[in-house]
mmCIF file of C-alpha atoms in Angstrom:
data_model
loop_
_atom_site.group_PDB
_atom_site.id
_atom_site.type_symbol
_atom_site.label_atom_id
_atom_site.label_comp_id
_atom_site.label_asym_id
_atom_site.label_seq_id
_atom_site.Cartn_x
_atom_site.Cartn_y
_atom_site.Cartn_z
ATOM 1 C CA ALA A 191 140.310 118.019 90.923
ATOM 2 C CA VAL A 192 138.278 115.103 92.248
ATOM 3 C CA ASP A 193 135.072 116.638 90.906
ATOM 4 C CA ALA A 194 136.506 117.447 87.459
ATOM 5 C CA LYS A 195 134.115 116.916 84.570
ATOM 6 C CA ILE A 196 136.223 114.684 82.337
ATOM 7 C CA CYS A 197 135.769 114.215 78.602
ATOM 8 C CA LEU A 198 137.479 110.934 77.628
ATOM 9 C CA MET A 199 138.219 110.481 73.927
ATOM 10 C CA LEU A 200 139.432 106.999 73.002
ATOM 11 C CA TYR A 201 140.816 106.620 69.467
ATOM 12 C CA GLN A 202 140.995 102.920 68.584
ATOM 13 C CA MET A 203 142.712 102.293 65.256
ATOM 14 C CA ALA A 204 141.989 98.571 65.011
ATOM 15 C CA ASP A 205 142.250 98.214 61.220
ATOM 16 C CA ASN A 206 145.337 96.043 61.657
ATOM 17 C CA ASN A 207 146.589 92.940 63.443
ATOM 18 C CA LEU A 208 145.850 94.426 66.876
ATOM 19 C CA GLU A 209 142.068 94.323 66.506
ATOM 20 C CA TYR A 210 141.650 91.294 68.781
ATOM 21 C CA TYR A 211 143.444 93.112 71.601
ATOM 22 C CA LEU A 212 141.747 96.469 71.057
ATOM 23 C CA ARG A 213 138.366 94.761 71.203
ATOM 24 C CA GLN A 214 139.438 93.313 74.570
ATOM 25 C CA ASP A 215 140.418 96.792 75.738
ATOM 26 C CA ASN A 216 137.051 98.093 74.611
ATOM 27 C CA ALA A 217 135.219 95.333 76.493
ATOM 28 C CA GLU A 218 137.253 96.077 79.624
ATOM 29 C CA LEU A 219 136.362 99.765 79.435
ATOM 30 C CA THR A 220 132.655 99.157 78.947
ATOM 31 C CA SER A 221 132.590 96.664 81.830
ATOM 32 C CA SER A 222 134.282 99.034 84.264
ATOM 33 C CA GLN A 223 132.484 100.804 87.074
ATOM 34 C CA VAL A 224 134.013 104.202 86.321
ATOM 35 C CA ILE A 225 132.378 104.519 82.907
ATOM 36 C CA ASN A 226 129.012 105.209 84.557
ATOM 37 C CA ASN A 227 130.442 107.967 86.751
ATOM 38 C CA ASP A 228 128.493 111.188 86.286
ATOM 39 C CA ASN A 229 131.777 113.123 86.071
ATOM 40 C CA LEU A 230 132.906 111.188 82.994
ATOM 41 C CA ARG A 231 131.677 111.554 79.420
ATOM 42 C CA THR A 232 133.146 108.966 77.046
ATOM 43 C CA TRP A 233 133.599 109.035 73.283
ATOM 44 C CA VAL A 234 135.130 106.200 71.236
ATOM 45 C CA TYR A 235 136.386 106.155 67.657
ATOM 46 C CA TYR A 236 136.643 102.603 66.344
ATOM 47 C CA ASP A 237 138.035 101.545 62.948
ATOM 48 C CA GLY A 238 137.462 97.828 62.385
ATOM 49 C CA LEU A 239 139.645 95.386 60.484
ATOM 50 C CA ASN A 240 138.739 95.067 56.824
ATOM 51 C CA SER A 241 138.132 91.319 57.066
ATOM 52 C CA GLY A 242 135.112 92.175 59.196
ATOM 53 C CA GLY A 243 134.158 91.532 62.772
ATOM 54 C CA ASN A 244 131.098 91.313 64.938
ATOM 55 C CA ALA A 245 129.746 94.467 66.499
ATOM 56 C CA LEU A 246 131.545 95.701 69.584
ATOM 57 C CA PRO A 247 130.211 94.342 72.871
ATOM 58 C CA ARG A 248 127.557 96.499 74.513
ATOM 59 C CA SER A 249 127.097 98.608 71.381
ATOM 60 C CA TYR A 250 123.752 99.985 70.205
ATOM 61 C CA ASP A 251 122.336 101.974 67.320
ATOM 62 C CA SER A 252 120.924 105.473 67.708
ATOM 63 C CA ASN A 253 117.533 104.027 68.694
ATOM 64 C CA GLY A 254 118.968 101.876 71.474
ATOM 65 C CA ASN A 255 118.798 98.562 69.583
ATOM 66 C CA ALA A 256 121.708 96.178 70.109
ATOM 67 C CA LEU A 257 124.193 96.066 67.226
ATOM 68 C CA THR A 258 125.028 92.513 66.179
ATOM 69 C CA SER A 259 126.002 92.596 62.502
ATOM 70 C CA ARG A 260 129.535 92.520 61.170
ATOM 71 C CA PHE A 261 131.101 95.769 60.027
ATOM 72 C CA THR A 262 134.394 96.841 58.512
ATOM 73 C CA GLY A 263 134.273 100.628 58.638
ATOM 74 C CA SER A 264 134.628 103.338 61.262
ATOM 75 C CA ARG A 265 132.171 104.515 63.887
ATOM 76 C CA TYR A 266 131.880 107.149 66.605
ATOM 77 C CA TYR A 267 130.308 105.901 69.833
ATOM 78 C CA THR A 268 129.362 107.674 73.027
ATOM 79 C CA TRP A 269 128.564 106.030 76.342
ATOM 80 C CA ASP A 270 124.844 106.172 77.134
ATOM 81 C CA LYS A 271 123.612 104.974 80.521
ATOM 82 C CA SER A 272 120.060 104.691 79.223
ATOM 83 C CA VAL A 273 120.637 101.869 76.722
ATOM 84 C CA GLY A 274 121.031 98.145 77.332
ATOM 85 C CA ASN A 275 121.401 96.665 80.781
ATOM 86 C CA GLY A 276 123.290 99.320 82.712
ATOM 87 C CA GLY A 277 124.488 101.338 79.749
ATOM 88 C CA GLY A 278 126.285 100.854 76.472
ATOM 89 C CA LEU A 279 128.107 102.398 73.544
ATOM 90 C CA ARG A 280 125.532 104.217 71.446
ATOM 91 C CA MET A 281 126.632 104.698 67.831
ATOM 92 C CA ASP A 282 126.465 108.380 66.981
ATOM 93 C CA VAL A 283 128.174 108.415 63.561
ATOM 94 C CA GLU A 284 128.950 105.701 61.019
ATOM 95 C CA LEU A 285 131.443 106.841 58.394
ATOM 96 C CA SER A 286 130.764 105.560 54.894
ATOM 97 C CA GLY A 287 133.435 103.757 52.914
ATOM 98 C CA GLU A 288 136.920 102.785 54.050
ATOM 99 C CA ILE A 289 138.437 105.478 56.250
ATOM 100 C CA ASN A 290 142.193 105.939 56.588
ATOM 101 C CA SER A 291 142.637 106.333 60.336
ATOM 102 C CA ASP A 292 146.252 107.425 59.835
ATOM 103 C CA GLN A 293 145.090 110.651 58.224
ATOM 104 C CA PRO A 294 145.333 113.661 60.577
ATOM 105 C CA ALA A 295 141.935 114.851 59.334
ATOM 106 C CA THR A 296 140.318 111.647 60.631
ATOM 107 C CA ILE A 297 141.610 112.354 64.122
ATOM 108 C CA THR A 298 140.706 116.044 63.945
ATOM 109 C CA ASN A 299 137.149 115.301 62.818
ATOM 110 C CA PHE A 300 136.539 112.784 65.608
ATOM 111 C CA MET A 301 138.008 114.924 68.371
ATOM 112 C CA THR A 302 136.196 118.045 67.167
ATOM 113 C CA HIS A 303 132.911 116.116 67.211
ATOM 114 C CA ALA A 304 133.580 114.682 70.680
ATOM 115 C CA MET A 305 134.812 117.967 72.172
ATOM 116 C CA ALA A 306 131.804 119.907 70.890
ATOM 117 C CA ASP A 307 129.460 117.479 72.625
ATOM 118 C CA CYS A 308 131.512 117.463 75.818
ATOM 119 C CA ILE A 309 131.558 121.250 76.010
ATOM 120 C CA ASP A 310 127.802 121.414 75.454
ATOM 121 C CA GLU A 311 127.369 119.036 78.395
ATOM 122 C CA GLY A 312 129.872 120.814 80.664
ATOM 123 C CA TYR A 313 132.818 118.380 80.403
ATOM 124 C CA GLU A 314 135.893 120.537 79.782
ATOM 125 C CA ASP A 315 138.726 118.481 81.351
ATOM 126 C CA LEU A 316 140.016 116.713 78.234
ATOM 127 C CA PHE A 317 141.635 113.275 78.246
ATOM 128 C CA ALA A 318 142.701 111.522 75.017
ATOM 129 C CA VAL A 319 143.938 107.935 74.680
ATOM 130 C CA LEU A 320 145.144 106.610 71.331
ATOM 131 C CA SER A 321 145.330 102.867 70.725
ATOM 132 C CA SER A 322 147.195 101.097 67.917
ATOM 133 C CA HIS A 323 150.817 100.468 66.934
ATOM 134 C CA GLY A 324 153.476 102.860 68.134
ATOM 135 C CA GLY A 325 157.051 103.542 67.120
ATOM 136 C CA GLY A 326 158.198 106.151 69.619
ATOM 137 C CA PHE A 327 159.972 108.967 67.764
ATOM 138 C CA ALA A 328 158.883 107.335 64.460
ATOM 139 C CA GLY A 329 155.198 107.949 65.122
ATOM 140 C CA TYR A 330 151.898 106.245 65.826
ATOM 141 C CA GLY A 331 149.275 104.290 63.899
ATOM 142 C CA GLY A 332 149.190 101.650 61.206
ATOM 143 C CA ASP A 333 145.986 101.405 59.185
ATOM 144 C CA GLU A 334 146.795 98.276 57.186
ATOM 145 C CA ASN A 335 144.199 98.970 54.515
ATOM 146 C CA THR A 336 146.135 101.941 53.199
ATOM 147 C CA ARG A 337 149.749 101.357 54.127
ATOM 148 C CA HIS A 338 152.180 98.923 55.671
ATOM 149 C CA ARG A 339 151.872 99.263 59.427
ATOM 150 C CA HIS A 340 155.510 100.287 59.921
ATOM 151 C CA LEU A 341 154.907 103.485 57.937
ATOM 152 C CA LEU A 342 153.404 105.321 60.880
ATOM 153 C CA GLN A 343 151.824 108.735 61.146
ATOM 154 C CA THR A 344 154.408 111.178 62.441
ATOM 155 C CA ASN A 345 154.011 112.538 65.945
ATOM 156 C CA ALA A 346 154.117 116.072 64.539
ATOM 157 C CA ASN A 347 151.141 115.317 62.280
ATOM 158 C CA LEU A 348 149.256 113.724 65.174
ATOM 159 C CA ALA A 349 149.923 116.706 67.444
ATOM 160 C CA GLY A 350 148.841 119.011 64.629
ATOM 161 C CA ALA A 351 145.580 117.094 64.245
ATOM 162 C CA ILE A 352 144.846 117.441 67.961
ATOM 163 C CA ARG A 353 145.792 121.134 67.908
ATOM 164 C CA SER A 354 143.390 121.705 65.020
ATOM 165 C CA ALA A 355 140.526 120.091 66.969
ATOM 166 C CA LEU A 356 141.325 122.175 70.046
ATOM 167 C CA ASP A 357 141.518 125.424 68.059
ATOM 168 C CA THR A 358 138.237 124.671 66.299
ATOM 169 C CA THR A 359 136.433 124.025 69.579
ATOM 170 C CA PHE A 360 137.985 126.631 71.881
ATOM 171 C CA ASP A 361 138.808 130.331 71.544
ATOM 172 C CA ASP A 362 142.012 130.210 73.575
ATOM 173 C CA SER A 363 145.152 128.052 73.664
ATOM 174 C CA LYS A 364 143.360 125.132 75.301
ATOM 175 C CA LYS A 365 145.322 121.918 75.895
ATOM 176 C CA LEU A 366 144.396 118.370 76.738
ATOM 177 C CA SER A 367 144.794 117.708 80.449
ATOM 178 C CA VAL A 368 146.199 114.248 79.647
ATOM 179 C CA ILE A 369 147.268 112.393 76.538
ATOM 180 C CA GLY A 370 147.965 108.679 76.806
ATOM 181 C CA PHE A 371 148.819 105.863 74.424
ATOM 182 C CA ASP A 372 147.904 102.215 74.334
ATOM 183 C CA ALA A 373 150.709 101.788 71.834
ATOM 184 C CA CYS A 374 154.313 100.625 72.101
ATOM 185 C CA LEU A 375 157.143 103.041 72.843
ATOM 186 C CA MET A 376 155.034 106.204 72.934
ATOM 187 C CA ASN A 377 156.283 107.155 76.397
ATOM 188 C CA ALA A 378 159.761 107.676 74.919
ATOM 189 C CA VAL A 379 161.201 111.186 75.257
ATOM 190 C CA GLY A 380 161.576 111.305 71.475
ATOM 191 C CA ALA A 381 157.804 111.005 71.186
ATOM 192 C CA ALA A 382 156.692 112.894 74.283
ATOM 193 C CA ASP A 383 158.317 116.184 73.304
ATOM 194 C CA ASP A 384 156.059 116.439 70.264
ATOM 195 C CA PHE A 385 152.934 116.688 72.425
ATOM 196 C CA THR A 386 153.913 119.472 74.833
ATOM 197 C CA SER A 387 151.997 121.980 72.702
ATOM 198 C CA VAL A 388 148.715 120.051 72.968
ATOM 199 C CA ALA A 389 148.771 118.347 76.383
ATOM 200 C CA ASP A 390 149.783 119.243 79.918
ATOM 201 C CA ASN A 391 150.511 115.637 80.921
ATOM 202 C CA LEU A 392 151.567 112.416 79.192
ATOM 203 C CA LEU A 393 150.284 109.171 80.698
ATOM 204 C CA ALA A 394 153.120 106.664 80.374
ATOM 205 C CA SER A 395 153.972 103.137 81.421
ATOM 206 C CA GLU A 396 157.325 101.540 82.195
ATOM 207 C CA ALA A 397 156.232 98.496 80.189
ATOM 208 C CA VAL A 398 157.095 98.359 76.484
ATOM 209 C CA GLU A 399 153.522 99.201 75.539
#
């Protein structure tokens, strides 16, 4: 529905050689007009490359102060219209130590946190977008700190992680309205069939990515 209250959960696994591009994607999202729409609540998981990088553009600490220092770990952000000049990503959680973003528990924990907030605020139409490397039937991910990027998380494990977050947050067999990937080959049938138990729709592109 046009007036759906959408909870957007963006999982950016940038602890690999795609960080430059995922930062661009993040900047594009935070510069868009739609992000300030009252019918959209946005959560972002971001795992930075171990070599370190500057803070994400338009990102702020919990007190609304601009983040500028380099960081190498993982953070949860939510979009807050009250910070910065026209809104920004307010850091809600900073995970200590090096987090393996290929672990299903990492995905479950983030989505459970985001869903709980969205439900409290009345946003129950769930969209998830996962950004990193993709291998179609072979899986998704590639946290280079813990494994070679071609050893991807299986699609079954990823679907299980999402199912766990849904079951923790909801009492019934809730599904995501949409799951999408900013990752190569994930619109392949060999990947898509793994997500029918957790999502009603798969957002796909005819391009390789």
